[in-house]
Amino acid sequence: MLTVAVPVTFALIGAAMLLNLWRLLIGPSLEDRILALDTLTINTIALVMLAGIALGTRAYFEAALILAMMGFVGTVALAKYRLGGDIIE
């Protein structure tokens, strides 16, 4: 079952990442670009998790956790910049 599901999921996540990149590049507003970057981070986490499943190793799950923390901090920093113009008060 995984021999079919993993390649299909790789293709679907890749397509989602391309659509997020498109929104990131031509988004009409800064909020759209921030949301696209956050969604791109989530798709990257899903891709890393899927690679861990496909290769059968646990190291990728730790990398996905680090990506999740970095994505959260980045999204909060961009949102704070958008609201006030200054990240560190």
Coordinates of C-alpha atoms in Angstrom, one line a residue, residues 53-82:
I53 CA 8.2 7.4 6.3
A54 CA 9.5 6.4 2.9
L55 CA 13.1 5.9 4.1
G56 CA 12.1 4.4 7.4
T57 CA 14.3 6.6 9.6
R58 CA 13.4 8.7 12.6
A59 CA 16.0 11.5 11.9
Y60 CA 13.6 13.2 9.5
F61 CA 10.9 13.6 12.2
E62 CA 13.3 15.6 14.4
A63 CA 14.1 17.8 11.3
A64 CA 10.4 18.4 10.8
L65 CA 10.0 19.5 14.4
I66 CA 12.8 22.0 14.0
L67 CA 11.2 23.3 10.8
A68 CA 7.9 23.6 12.6
M69 CA 9.5 25.7 15.4
M70 CA 11.3 27.9 12.9
G71 CA 8.2 28.4 10.8
F72 CA 6.2 29.4 13.8
V73 CA 8.8 32.0 14.9
G74 CA 9.1 33.3 11.3
T75 CA 5.3 33.7 11.0
V76 CA 5.0 35.5 14.3
A77 CA 7.9 37.8 13.4
L78 CA 6.4 38.7 10.1
A79 CA 2.9 39.3 11.6
K80 CA 4.4 41.5 14.3
Y81 CA 6.3 43.4 11.7
R82 CA 3.1 43.9 9.7

